[in-house]
PDB file of C-alpha atoms in Angstrom:
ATOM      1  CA  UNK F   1      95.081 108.046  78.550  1.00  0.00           C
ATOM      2  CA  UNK F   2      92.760 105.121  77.570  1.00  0.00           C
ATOM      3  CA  UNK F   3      90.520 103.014  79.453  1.00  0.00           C
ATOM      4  CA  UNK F   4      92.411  99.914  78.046  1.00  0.00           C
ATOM      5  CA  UNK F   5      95.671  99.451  76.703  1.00  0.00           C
ATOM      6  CA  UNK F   6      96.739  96.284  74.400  1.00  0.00           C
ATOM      7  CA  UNK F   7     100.033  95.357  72.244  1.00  0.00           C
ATOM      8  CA  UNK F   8      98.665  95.199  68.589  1.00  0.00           C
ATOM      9  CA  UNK F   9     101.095  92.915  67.627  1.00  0.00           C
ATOM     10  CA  UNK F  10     101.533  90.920  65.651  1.00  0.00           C
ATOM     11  CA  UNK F  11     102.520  87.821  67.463  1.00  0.00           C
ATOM     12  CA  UNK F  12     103.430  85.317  65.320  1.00  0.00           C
ATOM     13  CA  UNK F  13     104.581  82.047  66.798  1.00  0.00           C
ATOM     14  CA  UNK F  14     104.308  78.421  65.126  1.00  0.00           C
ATOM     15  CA  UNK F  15     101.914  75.632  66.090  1.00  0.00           C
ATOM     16  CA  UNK F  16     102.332  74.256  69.200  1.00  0.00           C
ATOM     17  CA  UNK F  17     103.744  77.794  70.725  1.00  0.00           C
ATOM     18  CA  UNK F  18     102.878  79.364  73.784  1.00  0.00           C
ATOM     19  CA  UNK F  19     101.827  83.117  74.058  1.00  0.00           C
ATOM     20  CA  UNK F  20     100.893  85.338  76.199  1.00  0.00           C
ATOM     21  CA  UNK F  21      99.175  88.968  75.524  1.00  0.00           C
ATOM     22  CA  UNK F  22      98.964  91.452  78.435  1.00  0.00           C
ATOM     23  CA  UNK F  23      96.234  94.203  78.660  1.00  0.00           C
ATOM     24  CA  UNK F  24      96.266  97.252  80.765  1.00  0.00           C
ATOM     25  CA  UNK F  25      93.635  99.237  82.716  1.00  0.00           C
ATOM     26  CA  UNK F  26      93.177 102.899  83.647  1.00  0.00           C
ATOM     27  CA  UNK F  27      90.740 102.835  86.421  1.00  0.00           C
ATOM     28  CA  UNK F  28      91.517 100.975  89.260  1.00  0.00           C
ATOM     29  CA  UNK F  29      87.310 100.856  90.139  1.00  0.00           C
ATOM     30  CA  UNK F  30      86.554  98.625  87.486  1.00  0.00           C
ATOM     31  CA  UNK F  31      84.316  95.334  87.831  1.00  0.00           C
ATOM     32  CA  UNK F  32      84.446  92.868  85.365  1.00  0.00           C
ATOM     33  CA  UNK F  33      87.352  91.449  82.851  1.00  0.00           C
ATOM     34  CA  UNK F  34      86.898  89.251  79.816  1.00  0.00           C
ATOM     35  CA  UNK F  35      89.110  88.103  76.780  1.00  0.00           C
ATOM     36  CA  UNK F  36      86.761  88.123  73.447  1.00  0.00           C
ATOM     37  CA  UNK F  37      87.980  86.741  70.314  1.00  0.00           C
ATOM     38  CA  UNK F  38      87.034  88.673  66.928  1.00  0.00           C
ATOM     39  CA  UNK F  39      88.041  86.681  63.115  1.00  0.00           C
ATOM     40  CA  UNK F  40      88.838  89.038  60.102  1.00  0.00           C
ATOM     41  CA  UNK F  41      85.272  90.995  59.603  1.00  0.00           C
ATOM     42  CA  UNK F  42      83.433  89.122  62.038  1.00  0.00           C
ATOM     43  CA  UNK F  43      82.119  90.086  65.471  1.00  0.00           C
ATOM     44  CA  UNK F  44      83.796  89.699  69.015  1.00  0.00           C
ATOM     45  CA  UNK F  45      82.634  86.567  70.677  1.00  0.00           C
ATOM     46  CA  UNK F  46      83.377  85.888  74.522  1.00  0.00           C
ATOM     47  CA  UNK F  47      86.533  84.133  75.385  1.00  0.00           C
ATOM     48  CA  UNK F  48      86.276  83.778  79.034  1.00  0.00           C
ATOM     49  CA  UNK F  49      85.843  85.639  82.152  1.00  0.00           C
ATOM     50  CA  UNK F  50      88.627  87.188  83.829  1.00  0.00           C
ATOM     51  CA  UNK F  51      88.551  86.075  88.074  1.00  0.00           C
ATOM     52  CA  UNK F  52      90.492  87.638  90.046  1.00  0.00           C
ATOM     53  CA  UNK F  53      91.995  83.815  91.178  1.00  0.00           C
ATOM     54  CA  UNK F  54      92.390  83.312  88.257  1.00  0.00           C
ATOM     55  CA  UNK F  55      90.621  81.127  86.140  1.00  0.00           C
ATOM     56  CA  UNK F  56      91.780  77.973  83.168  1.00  0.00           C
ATOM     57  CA  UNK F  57      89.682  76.760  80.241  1.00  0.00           C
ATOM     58  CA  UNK F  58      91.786  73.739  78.003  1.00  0.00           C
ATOM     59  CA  UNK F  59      94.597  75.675  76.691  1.00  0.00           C
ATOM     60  CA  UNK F  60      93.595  79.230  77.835  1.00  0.00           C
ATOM     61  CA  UNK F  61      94.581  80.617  80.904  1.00  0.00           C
ATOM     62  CA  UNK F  62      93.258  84.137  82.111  1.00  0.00           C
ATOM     63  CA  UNK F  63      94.679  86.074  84.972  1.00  0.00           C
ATOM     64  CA  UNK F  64      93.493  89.924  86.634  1.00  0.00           C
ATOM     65  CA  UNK F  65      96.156  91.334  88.789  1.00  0.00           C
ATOM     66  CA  UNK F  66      94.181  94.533  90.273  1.00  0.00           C
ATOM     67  CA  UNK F  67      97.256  95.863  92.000  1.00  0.00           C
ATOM     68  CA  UNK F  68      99.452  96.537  88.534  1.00  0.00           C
ATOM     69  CA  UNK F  69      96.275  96.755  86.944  1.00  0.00           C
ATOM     70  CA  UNK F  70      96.076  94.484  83.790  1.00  0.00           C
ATOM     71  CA  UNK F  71      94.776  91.078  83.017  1.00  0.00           C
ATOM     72  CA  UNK F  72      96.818  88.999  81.084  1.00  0.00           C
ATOM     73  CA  UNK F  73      95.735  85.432  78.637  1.00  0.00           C
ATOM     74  CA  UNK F  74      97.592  82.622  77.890  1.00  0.00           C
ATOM     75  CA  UNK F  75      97.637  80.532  75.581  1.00  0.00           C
ATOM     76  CA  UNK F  76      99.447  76.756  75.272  1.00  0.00           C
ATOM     77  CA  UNK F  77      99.744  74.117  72.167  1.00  0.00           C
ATOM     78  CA  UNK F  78      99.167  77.108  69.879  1.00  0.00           C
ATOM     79  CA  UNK F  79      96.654  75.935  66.550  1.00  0.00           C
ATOM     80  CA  UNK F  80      96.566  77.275  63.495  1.00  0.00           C
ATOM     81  CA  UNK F  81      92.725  78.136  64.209  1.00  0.00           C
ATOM     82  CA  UNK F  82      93.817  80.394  67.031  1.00  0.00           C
ATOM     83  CA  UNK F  83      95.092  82.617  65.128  1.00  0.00           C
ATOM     84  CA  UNK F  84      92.881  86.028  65.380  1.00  0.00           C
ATOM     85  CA  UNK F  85      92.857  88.977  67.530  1.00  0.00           C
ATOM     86  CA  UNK F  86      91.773  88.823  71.072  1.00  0.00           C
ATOM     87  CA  UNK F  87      90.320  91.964  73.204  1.00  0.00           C
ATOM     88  CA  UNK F  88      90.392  92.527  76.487  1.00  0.00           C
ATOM     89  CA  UNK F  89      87.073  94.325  78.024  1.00  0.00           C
ATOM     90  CA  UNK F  90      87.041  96.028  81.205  1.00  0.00           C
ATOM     91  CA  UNK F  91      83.665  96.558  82.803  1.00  0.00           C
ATOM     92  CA  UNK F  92      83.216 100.316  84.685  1.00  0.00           C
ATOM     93  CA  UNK F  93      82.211 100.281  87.905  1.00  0.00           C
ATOM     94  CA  UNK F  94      78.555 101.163  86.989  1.00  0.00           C
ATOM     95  CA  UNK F  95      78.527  97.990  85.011  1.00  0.00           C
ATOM     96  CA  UNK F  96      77.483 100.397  82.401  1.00  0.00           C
ATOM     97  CA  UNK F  97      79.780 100.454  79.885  1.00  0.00           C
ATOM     98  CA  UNK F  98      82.235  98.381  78.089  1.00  0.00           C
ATOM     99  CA  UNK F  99      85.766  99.497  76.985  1.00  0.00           C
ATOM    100  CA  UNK F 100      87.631  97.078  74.622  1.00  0.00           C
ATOM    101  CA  UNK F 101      91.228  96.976  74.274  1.00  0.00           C
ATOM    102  CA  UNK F 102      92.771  97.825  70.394  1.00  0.00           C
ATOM    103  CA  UNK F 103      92.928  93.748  70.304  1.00  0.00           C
ATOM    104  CA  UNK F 104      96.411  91.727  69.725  1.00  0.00           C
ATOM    105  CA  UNK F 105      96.787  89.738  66.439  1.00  0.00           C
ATOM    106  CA  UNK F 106      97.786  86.619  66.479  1.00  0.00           C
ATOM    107  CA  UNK F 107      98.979  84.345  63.588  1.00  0.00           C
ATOM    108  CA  UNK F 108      99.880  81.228  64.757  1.00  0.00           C
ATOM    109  CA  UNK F 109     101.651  79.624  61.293  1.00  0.00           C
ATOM    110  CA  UNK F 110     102.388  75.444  60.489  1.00  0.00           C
TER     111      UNK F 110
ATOM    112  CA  UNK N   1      74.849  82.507  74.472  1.00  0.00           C
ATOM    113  CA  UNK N   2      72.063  84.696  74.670  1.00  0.00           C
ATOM    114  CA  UNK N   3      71.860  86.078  70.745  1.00  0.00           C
ATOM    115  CA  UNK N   4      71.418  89.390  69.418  1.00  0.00           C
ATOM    116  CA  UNK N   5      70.282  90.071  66.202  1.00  0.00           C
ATOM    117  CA  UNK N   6      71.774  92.909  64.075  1.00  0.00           C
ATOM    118  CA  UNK N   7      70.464  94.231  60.680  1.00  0.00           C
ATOM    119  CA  UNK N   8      70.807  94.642  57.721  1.00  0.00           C
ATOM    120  CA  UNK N   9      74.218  92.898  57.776  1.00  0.00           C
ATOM    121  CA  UNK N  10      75.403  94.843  54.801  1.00  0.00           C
ATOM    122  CA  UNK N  11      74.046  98.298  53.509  1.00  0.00           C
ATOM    123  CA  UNK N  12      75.528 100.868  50.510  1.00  0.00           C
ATOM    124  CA  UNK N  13      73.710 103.926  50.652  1.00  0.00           C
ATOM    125  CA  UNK N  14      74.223 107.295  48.628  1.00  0.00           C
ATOM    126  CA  UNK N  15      75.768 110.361  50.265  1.00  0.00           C
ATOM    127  CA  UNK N  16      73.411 112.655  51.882  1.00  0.00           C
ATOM    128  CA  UNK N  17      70.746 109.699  53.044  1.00  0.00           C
ATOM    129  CA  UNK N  18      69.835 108.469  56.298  1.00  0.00           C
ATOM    130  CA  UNK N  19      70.304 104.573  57.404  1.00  0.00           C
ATOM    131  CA  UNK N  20      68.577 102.504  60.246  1.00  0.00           C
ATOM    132  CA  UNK N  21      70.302  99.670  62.266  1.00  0.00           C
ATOM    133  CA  UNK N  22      68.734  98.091  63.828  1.00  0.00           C
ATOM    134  CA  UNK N  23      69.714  94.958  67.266  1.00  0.00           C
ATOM    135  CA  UNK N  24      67.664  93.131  69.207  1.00  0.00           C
ATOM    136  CA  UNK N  25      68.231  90.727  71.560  1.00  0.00           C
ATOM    137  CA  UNK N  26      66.017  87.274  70.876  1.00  0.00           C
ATOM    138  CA  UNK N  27      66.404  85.628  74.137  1.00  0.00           C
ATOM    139  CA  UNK N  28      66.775  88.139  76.952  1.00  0.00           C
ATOM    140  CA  UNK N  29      65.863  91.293  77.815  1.00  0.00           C
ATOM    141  CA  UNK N  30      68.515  94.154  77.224  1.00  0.00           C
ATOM    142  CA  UNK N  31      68.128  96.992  79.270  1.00  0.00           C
ATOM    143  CA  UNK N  32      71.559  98.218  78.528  1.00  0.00           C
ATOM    144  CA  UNK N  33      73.337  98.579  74.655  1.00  0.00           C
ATOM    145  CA  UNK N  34      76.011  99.325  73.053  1.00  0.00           C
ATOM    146  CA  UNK N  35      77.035 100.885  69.533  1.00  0.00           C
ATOM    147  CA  UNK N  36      79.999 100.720  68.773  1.00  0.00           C
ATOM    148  CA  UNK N  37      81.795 101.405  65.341  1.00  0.00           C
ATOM    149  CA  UNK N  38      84.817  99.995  63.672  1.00  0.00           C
ATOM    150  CA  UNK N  39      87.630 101.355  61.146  1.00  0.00           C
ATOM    151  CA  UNK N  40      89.612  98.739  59.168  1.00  0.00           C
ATOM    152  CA  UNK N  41      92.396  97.124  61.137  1.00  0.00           C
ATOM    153  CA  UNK N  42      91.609  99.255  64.161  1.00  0.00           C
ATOM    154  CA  UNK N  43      89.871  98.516  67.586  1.00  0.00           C
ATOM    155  CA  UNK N  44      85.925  98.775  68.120  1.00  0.00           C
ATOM    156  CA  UNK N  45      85.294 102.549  69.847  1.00  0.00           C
ATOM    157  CA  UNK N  46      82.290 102.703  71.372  1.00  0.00           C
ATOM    158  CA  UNK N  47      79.665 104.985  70.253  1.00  0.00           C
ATOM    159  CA  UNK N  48      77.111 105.125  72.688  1.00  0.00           C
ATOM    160  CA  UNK N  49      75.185 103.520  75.761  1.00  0.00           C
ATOM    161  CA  UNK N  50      71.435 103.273  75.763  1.00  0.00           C
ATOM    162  CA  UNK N  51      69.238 102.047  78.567  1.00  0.00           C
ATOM    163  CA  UNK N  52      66.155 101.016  77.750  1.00  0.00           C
ATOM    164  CA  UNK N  53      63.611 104.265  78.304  1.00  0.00           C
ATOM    165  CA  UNK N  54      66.468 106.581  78.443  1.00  0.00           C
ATOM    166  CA  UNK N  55      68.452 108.601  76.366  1.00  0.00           C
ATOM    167  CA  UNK N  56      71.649 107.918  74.959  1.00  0.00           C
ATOM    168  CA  UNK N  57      74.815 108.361  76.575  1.00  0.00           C
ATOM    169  CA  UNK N  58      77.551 109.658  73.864  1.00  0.00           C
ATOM    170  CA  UNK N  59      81.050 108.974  74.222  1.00  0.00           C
ATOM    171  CA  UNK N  60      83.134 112.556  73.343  1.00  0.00           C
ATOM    172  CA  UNK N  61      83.539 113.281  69.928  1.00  0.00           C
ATOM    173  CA  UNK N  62      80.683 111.328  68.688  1.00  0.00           C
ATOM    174  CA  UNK N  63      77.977 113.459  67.145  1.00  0.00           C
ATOM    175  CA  UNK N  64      74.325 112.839  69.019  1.00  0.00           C
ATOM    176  CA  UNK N  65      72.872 114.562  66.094  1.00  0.00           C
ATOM    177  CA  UNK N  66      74.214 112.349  63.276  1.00  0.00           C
ATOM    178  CA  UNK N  67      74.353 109.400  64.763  1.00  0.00           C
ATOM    179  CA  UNK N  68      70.448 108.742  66.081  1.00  0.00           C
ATOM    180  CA  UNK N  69      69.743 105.701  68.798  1.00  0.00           C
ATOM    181  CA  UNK N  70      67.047 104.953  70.364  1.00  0.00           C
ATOM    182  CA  UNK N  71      66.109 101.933  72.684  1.00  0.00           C
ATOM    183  CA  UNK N  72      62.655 102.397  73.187  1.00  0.00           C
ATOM    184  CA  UNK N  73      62.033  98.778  74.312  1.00  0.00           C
ATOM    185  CA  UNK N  74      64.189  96.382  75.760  1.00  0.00           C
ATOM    186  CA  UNK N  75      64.470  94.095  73.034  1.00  0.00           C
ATOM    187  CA  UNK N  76      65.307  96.634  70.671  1.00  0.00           C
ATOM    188  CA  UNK N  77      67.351  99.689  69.930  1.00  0.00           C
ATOM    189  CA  UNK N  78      68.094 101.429  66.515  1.00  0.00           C
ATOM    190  CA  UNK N  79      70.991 103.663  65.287  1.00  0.00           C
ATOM    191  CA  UNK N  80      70.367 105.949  62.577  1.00  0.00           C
ATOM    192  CA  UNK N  81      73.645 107.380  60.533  1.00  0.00           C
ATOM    193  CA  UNK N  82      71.770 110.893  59.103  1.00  0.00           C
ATOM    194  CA  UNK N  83      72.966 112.426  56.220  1.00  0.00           C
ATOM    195  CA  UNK N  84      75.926 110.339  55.808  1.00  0.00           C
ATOM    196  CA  UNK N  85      79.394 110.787  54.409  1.00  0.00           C
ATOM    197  CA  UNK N  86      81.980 108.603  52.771  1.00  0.00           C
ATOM    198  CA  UNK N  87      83.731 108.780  55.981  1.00  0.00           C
ATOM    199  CA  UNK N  88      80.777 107.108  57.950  1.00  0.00           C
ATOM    200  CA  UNK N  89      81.620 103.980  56.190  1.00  0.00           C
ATOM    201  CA  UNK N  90      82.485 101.653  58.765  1.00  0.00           C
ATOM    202  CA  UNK N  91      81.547  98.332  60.317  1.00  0.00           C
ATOM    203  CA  UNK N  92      79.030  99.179  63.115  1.00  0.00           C
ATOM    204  CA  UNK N  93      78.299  96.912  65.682  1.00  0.00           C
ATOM    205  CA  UNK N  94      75.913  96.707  68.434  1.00  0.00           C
ATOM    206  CA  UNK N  95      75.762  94.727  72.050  1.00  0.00           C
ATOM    207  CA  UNK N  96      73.297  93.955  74.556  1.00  0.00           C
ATOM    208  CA  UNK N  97      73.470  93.026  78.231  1.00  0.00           C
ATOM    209  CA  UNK N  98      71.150  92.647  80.329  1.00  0.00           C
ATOM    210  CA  UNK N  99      69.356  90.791  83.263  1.00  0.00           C
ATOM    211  CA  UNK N 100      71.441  88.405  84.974  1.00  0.00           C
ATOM    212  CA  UNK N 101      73.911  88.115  81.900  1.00  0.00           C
ATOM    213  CA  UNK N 102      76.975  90.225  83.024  1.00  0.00           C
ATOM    214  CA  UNK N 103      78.891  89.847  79.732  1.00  0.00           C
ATOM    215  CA  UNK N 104      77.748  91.305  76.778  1.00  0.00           C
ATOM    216  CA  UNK N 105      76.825  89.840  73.587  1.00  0.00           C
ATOM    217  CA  UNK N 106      77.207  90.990  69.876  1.00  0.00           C
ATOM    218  CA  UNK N 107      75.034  91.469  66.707  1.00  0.00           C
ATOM    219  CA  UNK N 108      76.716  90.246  63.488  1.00  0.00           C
ATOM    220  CA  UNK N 109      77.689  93.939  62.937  1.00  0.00           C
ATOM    221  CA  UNK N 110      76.649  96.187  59.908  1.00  0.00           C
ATOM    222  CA  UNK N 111      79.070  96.858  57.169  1.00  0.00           C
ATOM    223  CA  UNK N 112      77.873 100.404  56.033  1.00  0.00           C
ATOM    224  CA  UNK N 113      79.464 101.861  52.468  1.00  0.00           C
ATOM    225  CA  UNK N 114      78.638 105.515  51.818  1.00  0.00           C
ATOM    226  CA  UNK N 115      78.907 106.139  47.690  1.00  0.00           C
TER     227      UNK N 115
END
């Protein structure tokens, strides 16, 4: 089983959309959560954090939910430069390595 | 964010060579890194972990042997791809955490094209 499990997608919704991707986690001793964002041939770049109360930032909403263990992001007033696919990462608990989700593609279209 | 250096950014090599990559992180010290390699249209898998002074930690099914790192400092760690193969070309990308910093942050990533 992996470490982290994503929907590839693609979602594609139209400007001004809502979505919402999901990402799942295989051990339940795991630290830290973050959403990265990675553009066509480009590298990741952090998102946000991922608190367990859950935590806002403009239009993007993150959320962990350690009992069903997966994190979820949302996103409101979809823009056409949102469009790209976002990762979840899921800290061990040794802090010591990183797993990234397969990432969920996004094209958000006029 | 901190920033982490990755290069070259772009490297075509012939079959049968070795390549360096190197990362380094300009404003913090990194005692832990990451390699991690990517396929077109698939996710990042991670390579290996270094810690500074350490050896390598391999994930399964990566070859220690081929794929070379070392993080002898901790503002730097290389990866050497020896003797490589068509199907090493990839886009291989490093990270760095370390400190107080409990995210991690990326190099520009190496696009590497075996001929």
């Amino acid at each position: 089983r992996k470490e982290v499990e994503q929907d590839p997608g693609p979602f594609n919704v139209p400007e001004g959309a809502t979505v919402a991707f999901n990402c799942t986690y295989s051990n339940s001793a795991s630290q830290s959560f973050f959403w990265y964002r990675q553009d066509c041939r480009k590298e990741p770049k952090l998102l946000m954090s991922v608190y367990s109360s859950g935590n806002e930032d403009g239009r993007f909403t993150a959320q962990l939910n350690r009992a069903s263990q997966y994190i979820s992001l949302l996103i409101r007033d979809s823009k056409l430069s949102d469009s790209a696919t976002y990762l979840c990462v899921v800290i061990s608990y040794n802090f010591n390595k990183f797993y990234f989700g397969s990432g969920t593609k996004l094209n958000v279209k006029p | 964010g901190a920033v982490v250096s990755q290069h070259p950014s772009w490297v075509i090599c012939k079959s049968g060579t070795s390549v360096k990559i190197e990362c380094r992180s300009l404003d913090f010290q990194a005692t832990t890194m990451f390699w991690y390699r990517q396929f077109p249209k698939q996710s990042l898998m991670l390579m290996a972990t270094s810690n500074e002074g350490s050896k390598a930690t391999y994930e399964q099914g990566v070859e220690k042997d081929k794929f070379l790192i070392n993080h002898a400092s901790l503002t730097l760690s290389t990866l050497t791809v020896t003797s490589a193969h068509p199907e090493d070309s990839s886009f291989y990308i490093c990270s760095a955490r370390g400190g107080t910093l409990t995210e991690a942050f990326f190099g520009q990533g190496t696009r590497l094209t075996v001929v």
